[in-house]
Amino acid sequence: MIEVHDLDIRGSLDVQILGGVSVNLETGQTVAAVGGSGAGKTTLGLALLGFVRPGMRRVGGAVRFDGQDMFGLTDAELRRLRRESIAYLPQNPASTLTPTMRIEDLVEERRLAHSKPTEHLLELVHLPCDRTFRRRYPHQLSIGQQQRVAMARAIANEPRLLILDEPTSSIDPTTQRLMLALVEQLRDEHGAATLLISHDLASVARMADEVIVLSKGEVVERGAALRVLDTPVNSYSKALIAASPDIAVDQPPLLEDTDEPVPVLKVRGLSAEFNLGRGRGRRTIRAARDVSFVLSAGETLALIGRSGSGKSTIARALVGLHPPEAGDVLLDGVTVPSLLRRRNRSQRAAIQLVPQNPEESFNPRRTVGDGILRSIRQTRGLSGSAATERLAQLLEQVQLDPALARRRPHELSGGEQQRAAIARALAAEPKVLICDEITTALDTIVQGQVVDLLQQIQRDTRISLLFITHDLALAHEFAHRVGVLSEGKLVEIASMAEFVRDPQSAESRELLGAAPSLSRTLVARQHAADGVPAEAAS
């Protein structure tokens, strides 16, 4: 169906983006492309659409779909092929959703006459199909819900080729499982071929027939998925797989019994809501309902839950960006004002947020160093040489090359952007750092580096971390305690070890049951290959 032969794509200054890459996709086959940030995975996916990003050029090789040269087709022929036969789901779902269009119109836009109704497509991706939801705009949805709307658009015409770029990076384990099952259904019922671009190796182990490992634009290893993921040969492949967090692997305790908890942040009865729509269609959503917890010095509390469960709303309320309807936030025993503008300088500095998209921390027209210096001046009152000296200290603390401070955000890799965003937050010398899904866009190696960095900073400064994530395996490695949110309610809070061993709430059990595990998936696939029944294997 799809044949990529010796593809060579170069960037500015003749930098190699892809070098001699070849891969074939047959009907009903899933090939996974894995590798670090900047390895060329997304460039490969876009090439299957006959597209090369601005600033890049194809200097060799070919991409053929059913024998047709994708780079030899006219614009009209490409548009027709992309509409009828190929679907692309990008890593950032919002980029495919026109912000001024309602959800129902966005899905309807992709449908052909023979396609399933919009309501049915929304049901397939486990979204509400009532009129109130269908008339929302993209910005009124969580990132996970945006991802599912983008998936509904992608599958509207039962494409023959699916290109999925990090499809599970923004969604919780239960939604991940449902989305992957939907892709499997398309493969089994309609013979869809799939290129799966992912750093989620557990999902790759479940879905892929073949794996190619990319590094610096070249394929360094390829083979059957089970073989590559279980017994990799290349050193880079080994490092990538070794860095993958796994919920099924026991972790050593992070705190000694002698540690005495010192409460830093107390949240009491926090309730927050937001409004959707206008006039008669106006609807109030309760995003947080009577949430209470304590965060101690030097502690990491993971806040987990499904998409739309209220995690990010709570984070915004804590930093004063979303005023709650009820409840209090106490810092060192003192209640802080709910609105950021009413907090004094020390209160604003004490609680800092690192957002999911690190570029949101910076002005795209200014350098990264300018952004960090601005935070230093605003939160610590430093200027001149004192501010410049503090900037150098922060860059060293987050292990970022000082030369990168002179670059703009888009000129940094994902991992570098995240380190810079952490440095900007640390400029305030906070007591509490809130990390909102900060590892979702990072490959396993860079993800591990960022987590190691946060742990080192915590050891050095006793900073408290509220780590918002849907990645239970990462939380298992990183957090001392875990809080589980469901429909805005905190349904369980426990030590991480107790949570994994004996979850108390139904929501916790469902999230844990759906959490992907590379080791468990590899064992299950090996048993299936050996003909061992699932019941006997378990």
XYZ file of C-alpha atoms in Angstrom:
538
model
C 0.000 0.000 0.000
C 2.635 2.545 1.141
C 6.259 2.312 0.121
C 8.917 4.709 1.389
C 12.233 4.206 -0.371
C 15.544 5.808 0.622
C 13.868 9.062 1.709
C 16.277 11.948 2.258
C 14.978 15.259 3.656
C 17.211 18.189 4.574
C 16.667 21.343 6.614
C 18.359 24.714 6.598
C 22.156 24.685 6.229
C 21.699 21.234 4.647
C 21.089 19.604 8.051
C 19.905 16.014 7.681
C 16.333 15.521 8.935
C 15.812 12.089 7.359
C 18.612 10.123 5.764
C 17.980 7.072 3.594
C 14.793 6.011 5.407
C 12.847 3.100 3.914
C 9.675 1.492 5.254
C 6.703 -0.385 3.806
C 3.142 -0.525 5.131
C 0.747 -3.203 3.949
C -3.015 -3.448 4.351
C -3.915 -4.142 7.984
C -0.329 -3.665 9.202
C 0.838 -1.345 11.985
C 4.384 -0.021 11.898
C 5.599 2.037 14.859
C 8.267 4.728 14.560
C 9.997 5.411 17.877
C 12.931 7.591 18.831
C 13.934 10.752 20.623
C 12.866 14.330 20.068
C 14.201 15.531 16.709
C 14.724 11.993 15.388
C 12.564 12.690 12.311
C 9.430 10.739 13.257
C 6.924 13.517 12.507
C 8.767 14.439 9.299
C 8.364 10.814 8.177
C 4.653 10.862 9.005
C 4.091 14.071 7.048
C 6.039 12.652 4.093
C 3.408 9.903 3.810
C 0.956 12.740 3.095
C 3.216 14.075 0.358
C 4.110 17.049 2.540
C 7.421 18.565 3.603
C 7.414 21.357 6.173
C 8.570 24.878 5.250
C 12.315 25.234 5.620
C 12.871 21.606 4.610
C 13.246 19.988 1.212
C 13.265 16.486 -0.196
C 16.597 15.798 -1.867
C 16.137 12.107 -2.591
C 13.949 9.057 -2.299
C 10.277 8.424 -2.969
C 6.933 7.852 -1.236
C 4.329 5.814 -3.137
C 0.700 5.133 -2.222
C -0.815 2.348 -4.335
C 2.001 2.974 -6.805
C 1.331 6.715 -7.029
C 4.272 9.044 -6.412
C 3.004 11.254 -3.561
C 5.397 14.047 -4.512
C 4.330 13.857 -8.154
C 0.598 14.403 -7.583
C -1.136 17.712 -8.202
C -2.530 19.692 -5.264
C -6.065 18.650 -6.232
C -5.081 14.971 -6.391
C -3.376 15.202 -3.000
C -6.410 16.885 -1.418
C -8.708 14.164 -2.717
C -6.403 11.371 -1.536
C -6.028 12.920 1.916
C -9.780 13.399 2.233
C -10.851 9.957 1.045
C -8.032 7.544 1.893
C -5.523 8.974 4.392
C -6.063 10.374 7.881
C -3.450 12.229 9.908
C -3.788 12.825 13.653
C -1.119 15.309 14.803
C 0.458 15.459 18.241
C -1.248 18.774 19.010
C -4.959 18.077 18.371
C -5.949 21.737 18.653
C -3.938 22.482 15.500
C -6.512 20.579 13.399
C -9.575 22.130 15.051
C -10.663 25.523 13.701
C -11.270 27.554 16.894
C -14.347 29.353 15.509
C -16.155 26.134 14.528
C -18.398 24.108 16.829
C -17.593 20.466 17.524
C -20.496 19.159 15.427
C -19.385 21.262 12.448
C -15.768 20.160 12.784
C -16.757 16.484 12.601
C -19.352 17.096 9.887
C -16.709 18.879 7.804
C -14.736 15.637 7.406
C -17.676 13.363 6.600
C -18.454 12.088 3.129
C -21.999 11.232 2.063
C -21.628 7.542 2.987
C -19.968 8.184 6.356
C -21.438 7.477 9.774
C -23.489 10.278 11.437
C -21.657 12.788 13.602
C -23.377 11.533 16.767
C -22.178 7.987 16.079
C -18.598 9.154 15.479
C -18.587 11.004 18.809
C -19.905 7.877 20.532
C -17.101 5.820 18.963
C -14.484 8.034 20.614
C -16.438 8.049 23.890
C -17.537 11.674 23.851
C -21.027 12.976 24.701
C -23.222 13.365 21.639
C -25.903 15.601 23.181
C -26.578 18.981 21.600
C -24.904 20.939 24.421
C -21.584 19.165 23.881
C -21.824 19.215 20.087
C -22.220 23.004 20.139
C -19.089 23.633 22.192
C -15.956 25.167 20.696
C -12.508 23.506 20.868
C -11.191 25.841 23.597
C -14.059 24.686 25.847
C -12.723 21.117 25.845
C -9.845 19.538 27.718
C -6.811 18.513 25.668
C -7.882 14.873 25.949
C -11.343 15.728 24.616
C -9.769 17.713 21.771
C -7.704 14.625 20.961
C -10.845 12.514 20.702
C -12.611 15.059 18.483
C -9.569 15.001 16.201
C -9.762 11.197 16.179
C -13.471 11.318 15.271
C -12.557 13.524 12.304
C -9.714 11.202 11.337
C -11.860 8.050 11.234
C -14.958 9.676 9.721
C -14.332 8.203 6.267
C -12.835 4.870 7.345
C -9.379 5.716 5.918
C -7.129 3.094 4.397
C -4.048 4.687 5.980
C -3.883 6.171 9.487
C -0.917 8.312 10.525
C -1.035 8.758 14.295
C 1.497 11.155 15.826
C 1.666 10.565 19.607
C -2.058 9.672 19.827
C -1.913 8.709 23.522
C 0.302 11.518 24.833
C -2.536 13.743 26.076
C -5.073 11.228 27.355
C -5.620 9.171 30.484
C -5.153 5.358 30.609
C -8.839 4.457 30.244
C -9.235 6.733 27.217
C -5.940 5.428 25.801
C -7.256 1.891 25.931
C -10.499 2.895 24.187
C -8.688 4.862 21.471
C -6.263 2.040 20.723
C -9.155 -0.429 20.580
C -10.791 1.847 18.006
C -7.642 1.801 15.855
C -7.546 -1.996 16.150
C -11.188 -2.103 15.048
C -10.397 -0.041 11.942
C -7.521 -2.393 11.171
C -9.526 -5.583 11.693
C -12.769 -4.506 9.998
C -11.479 -2.268 7.215
C -7.850 -3.313 6.743
C -6.472 0.104 7.674
C -2.690 0.374 7.663
C -1.236 2.484 10.484
C 1.963 4.403 11.060
C 2.119 4.848 14.840
C 4.535 7.548 15.996
C 4.913 7.265 19.749
C 7.182 7.402 22.785
C 4.618 5.305 24.691
C 6.385 1.973 24.291
C 3.655 0.021 26.111
C 1.132 1.154 23.478
C 3.653 0.365 20.750
C 4.038 -3.137 22.200
C 0.277 -3.609 22.077
C -0.332 -2.222 18.590
C 2.697 -2.661 16.355
C 3.625 -5.501 14.032
C 6.967 -3.901 13.193
C 9.071 -1.226 14.904
C 11.627 1.133 13.410
C 13.916 3.055 15.768
C 14.985 6.474 14.496
C 17.959 8.469 15.741
C 19.136 11.702 14.096
C 17.029 10.954 11.039
C 18.324 7.451 10.403
C 16.848 4.018 11.092
C 19.220 2.450 13.618
C 17.137 -0.672 14.227
C 14.099 -2.355 12.725
C 12.289 -5.629 13.161
C 9.274 -7.416 14.594
C 7.849 -5.425 17.509
C 8.248 -8.218 20.046
C 11.901 -8.755 19.129
C 12.915 -5.065 19.079
C 11.162 -4.179 22.350
C 12.211 -7.322 24.221
C 15.753 -7.872 22.950
C 16.993 -4.688 21.246
C 20.395 -4.828 19.577
C 21.280 -1.174 19.010
C 22.632 0.771 22.009
C 20.234 3.676 21.446
C 17.270 1.278 21.282
C 18.396 -0.265 24.559
C 18.596 3.161 26.239
C 15.168 4.178 24.934
C 13.515 1.010 26.242
C 15.386 1.054 29.560
C 14.126 4.603 30.197
C 10.472 3.636 29.716
C 8.574 3.798 33.054
C 6.523 0.703 33.895
C 3.670 0.503 36.402
C 4.272 -3.250 36.811
C 7.857 -2.806 38.037
C 8.264 -2.368 41.807
C 9.863 0.899 42.918
C 11.957 1.512 46.057
C 10.405 3.845 48.653
C 11.260 7.516 48.138
C 10.952 8.655 51.753
C 12.699 7.329 54.823
C 10.514 6.523 57.849
C 12.393 9.152 59.861
C 11.219 12.006 57.610
C 8.830 14.264 59.513
C 6.252 15.906 57.219
C 6.178 19.716 57.418
C 2.955 21.022 55.832
C 3.591 23.799 53.304
C 0.383 23.933 51.263
C -3.101 23.175 52.572
C -6.141 23.051 50.312
C -9.473 23.053 52.167
C -12.850 22.461 50.529
C -11.826 23.873 47.146
C -14.678 24.071 44.625
C -14.301 25.629 41.183
C -16.521 25.884 38.136
C -16.656 27.478 34.724
C -19.420 28.398 32.309
C -19.985 27.125 28.793
C -22.135 28.810 26.195
C -24.251 31.938 26.390
C -27.836 32.891 27.005
C -30.235 29.966 27.222
C -27.490 27.548 26.237
C -25.307 28.643 29.153
C -24.154 25.707 31.273
C -22.100 25.589 34.466
C -19.450 22.873 34.797
C -18.286 21.906 38.295
C -14.601 21.223 37.672
C -13.581 20.800 41.321
C -15.842 19.724 44.179
C -14.825 20.151 47.820
C -11.182 19.155 47.215
C -8.899 19.013 50.263
C -5.289 17.867 50.622
C -1.979 18.758 52.267
C 1.415 19.017 50.562
C 4.517 18.805 52.742
C 8.023 20.177 52.269
C 10.127 17.975 49.998
C 7.109 15.891 48.985
C 5.773 15.021 45.543
C 2.027 14.513 45.293
C 0.812 13.130 41.962
C -2.653 14.283 40.940
C -4.159 11.844 38.455
C -7.507 11.370 36.783
C -9.273 11.161 33.476
C -9.394 13.936 30.929
C -11.776 16.608 32.211
C -11.613 15.431 35.843
C -10.508 18.873 37.072
C -6.721 18.499 37.399
C -5.724 21.605 35.454
C -8.549 23.703 36.933
C -7.238 22.932 40.428
C -3.714 23.883 39.320
C -4.938 27.225 37.956
C -6.930 27.877 41.128
C -3.867 27.282 43.309
C -1.785 29.859 41.416
C -4.642 32.389 41.406
C -5.594 32.171 37.726
C -9.035 30.623 38.321
C -10.915 31.977 41.360
C -12.709 29.185 43.244
C -16.351 29.383 44.280
C -15.505 28.018 47.723
C -12.586 26.842 49.811
C -9.230 28.121 50.995
C -5.591 27.810 49.998
C -3.156 28.123 52.908
C 0.577 28.646 52.560
C 2.569 27.960 55.721
C -0.708 28.172 57.631
C -1.727 31.571 56.202
C -4.688 31.892 53.818
C -3.682 33.439 50.484
C -6.095 35.508 48.345
C -7.841 33.523 45.619
C -6.958 36.040 42.875
C -3.349 36.400 41.748
C -3.540 40.197 41.555
C -4.501 40.356 45.242
C -1.503 38.320 46.399
C 1.636 40.073 47.542
C 4.985 39.461 45.883
C 6.068 36.677 48.238
C 2.720 34.873 47.884
C 2.859 35.084 44.076
C 6.411 33.773 44.096
C 5.704 30.925 46.509
C 3.410 28.930 44.204
C 4.569 28.569 40.596
C 3.110 26.689 37.622
C 4.959 24.929 34.799
C 2.321 24.498 32.048
C 1.815 21.507 29.781
C 3.050 23.451 26.769
C 6.391 25.010 27.798
C 6.183 27.620 25.020
C 3.305 29.216 26.968
C 5.896 30.343 29.526
C 7.650 32.605 27.016
C 7.019 35.433 24.569
C 7.748 33.849 21.155
C 9.317 37.112 19.946
C 11.781 37.348 22.838
C 14.655 35.114 23.849
C 14.332 32.471 26.525
C 16.821 34.404 28.659
C 14.627 37.516 28.467
C 11.666 35.495 29.760
C 13.607 34.125 32.724
C 15.074 37.556 33.534
C 11.585 39.057 33.538
C 10.501 36.499 36.130
C 13.611 37.255 38.224
C 12.849 40.986 38.205
C 9.130 40.591 38.946
C 9.331 37.985 41.698
C 12.686 38.694 43.373
C 13.155 42.403 42.615
C 16.641 41.887 41.177
C 18.083 43.896 38.289
C 21.340 44.528 36.462
C 24.281 42.253 37.213
C 22.463 40.594 40.128
C 19.671 39.459 37.792
C 22.173 38.280 35.170
C 24.082 36.309 37.802
C 20.845 34.703 39.003
C 19.989 33.761 35.387
C 23.328 31.955 35.063
C 22.657 30.082 38.324
C 19.210 28.970 37.137
C 20.511 27.734 33.782
C 23.151 25.716 35.612
C 20.521 24.371 38.029
C 18.348 23.018 35.193
C 21.432 21.830 33.264
C 20.778 24.071 30.262
C 23.568 25.369 28.018
C 23.903 29.137 28.711
C 24.108 29.768 24.954
C 20.487 28.622 24.612
C 19.340 31.637 26.634
C 19.989 33.749 23.522
C 17.561 31.687 21.436
C 13.825 32.055 20.972
C 11.519 29.312 22.325
C 10.853 27.663 18.943
C 14.603 27.221 18.416
C 14.839 24.831 21.380
C 13.997 21.125 21.447
C 11.060 19.919 23.533
C 13.313 18.880 26.391
C 15.222 22.185 26.299
C 11.960 24.146 26.295
C 10.779 22.216 29.339
C 14.025 22.873 31.229
C 13.745 26.577 30.373
C 10.133 26.670 31.604
C 11.226 25.038 34.873
C 14.027 27.612 35.199
C 11.525 30.441 34.714
C 9.324 29.023 37.483
C 12.310 28.458 39.788
C 13.369 32.084 39.293
C 10.711 32.961 41.861
C 12.328 30.594 44.400
C 8.937 28.966 45.052
C 7.997 26.708 47.923
C 5.511 24.840 45.720
C 6.015 23.932 42.058
C 2.973 22.722 40.123
C 3.871 20.660 37.042
C 0.892 20.256 34.703
C 1.469 17.296 32.343
C 4.986 18.549 31.615
C 6.332 15.251 30.216
C 3.560 14.387 27.739
C 5.435 15.570 24.637
C 8.814 14.113 25.619
C 10.412 10.817 24.637
C 11.282 8.377 27.408
C 14.953 9.390 27.656
C 14.252 13.144 27.883
C 11.274 12.439 30.152
C 13.580 10.591 32.524
C 16.089 13.451 32.416
C 13.411 16.012 33.348
C 12.153 13.847 36.224
C 15.722 13.278 37.464
C 16.243 17.049 37.321
C 13.132 17.735 39.411
C 14.153 15.128 41.969
C 17.634 16.660 42.249
C 16.163 20.146 42.707
C 13.813 18.755 45.348
C 16.699 17.125 47.230
C 18.665 20.380 47.122
C 15.862 22.792 48.060
C 13.096 20.749 49.769
C 10.632 22.212 47.265
C 7.148 20.660 47.228
C 5.894 19.298 43.897
C 2.306 18.876 42.746
C 2.765 16.622 39.725
C -0.316 16.515 37.500
C -0.158 13.599 35.091
C -2.101 10.843 33.386
C 1.041 8.686 33.215
C 0.619 6.324 36.167
C 3.901 4.556 35.454
C 5.816 7.829 35.700
C 3.934 8.836 38.855
C 4.787 5.422 40.312
C 8.506 6.156 39.875
C 8.386 9.766 40.974
C 5.679 10.501 43.561
C 5.486 9.870 47.291
C 1.693 10.075 47.375
C -1.123 10.111 44.842
C -4.523 11.792 44.692
C -7.190 10.444 42.334
C -9.749 12.831 40.826
C -13.075 11.771 39.350
C -15.560 14.353 38.052
C -13.930 17.024 40.182
C -13.917 14.994 43.408
C -10.820 13.674 45.165
C -11.946 10.057 45.564
C -8.707 8.673 46.991
C -5.433 9.897 48.427
C -2.758 7.454 49.560
C 0.918 6.648 49.469
C 1.975 5.520 46.009
C 2.892 2.060 47.295
C -0.530 1.591 48.935
C -2.320 2.899 45.852
C -0.612 0.396 43.544
C -0.948 -2.494 45.991
C -4.525 -1.944 47.182
C -6.516 0.825 45.431
C -9.635 1.733 47.412
C -11.914 3.498 44.913
C -13.520 2.083 41.775
C -11.982 4.924 39.756
C -8.502 4.061 41.034
C -8.959 0.397 40.160
C -10.135 1.284 36.656
C -7.229 3.663 36.038
C -4.710 1.106 37.294
C -6.308 -1.677 35.275
C -6.071 0.410 32.117
C -2.524 1.679 32.728
C -0.253 0.418 29.939
C 2.737 -1.694 30.961
C 5.544 -2.575 28.564
C 6.614 -5.675 30.506
C 3.083 -7.053 30.875
C 2.244 -6.371 27.224
C 5.394 -8.112 25.992
C 4.602 -11.169 28.125
C 1.018 -11.241 26.839
C 2.156 -10.998 23.214
C 4.748 -13.715 23.709
C 2.106 -15.998 25.227
C -0.220 -15.238 22.313
C 2.563 -16.041 19.844
C 3.179 -19.319 21.676
C -0.516 -20.182 21.621
C -0.960 -19.902 25.396
C -4.591 -19.000 26.267
C -4.985 -15.673 28.070
C -6.634 -17.403 31.050
C -3.710 -19.796 31.454
C -1.173 -16.987 31.060
C -2.762 -14.970 33.855
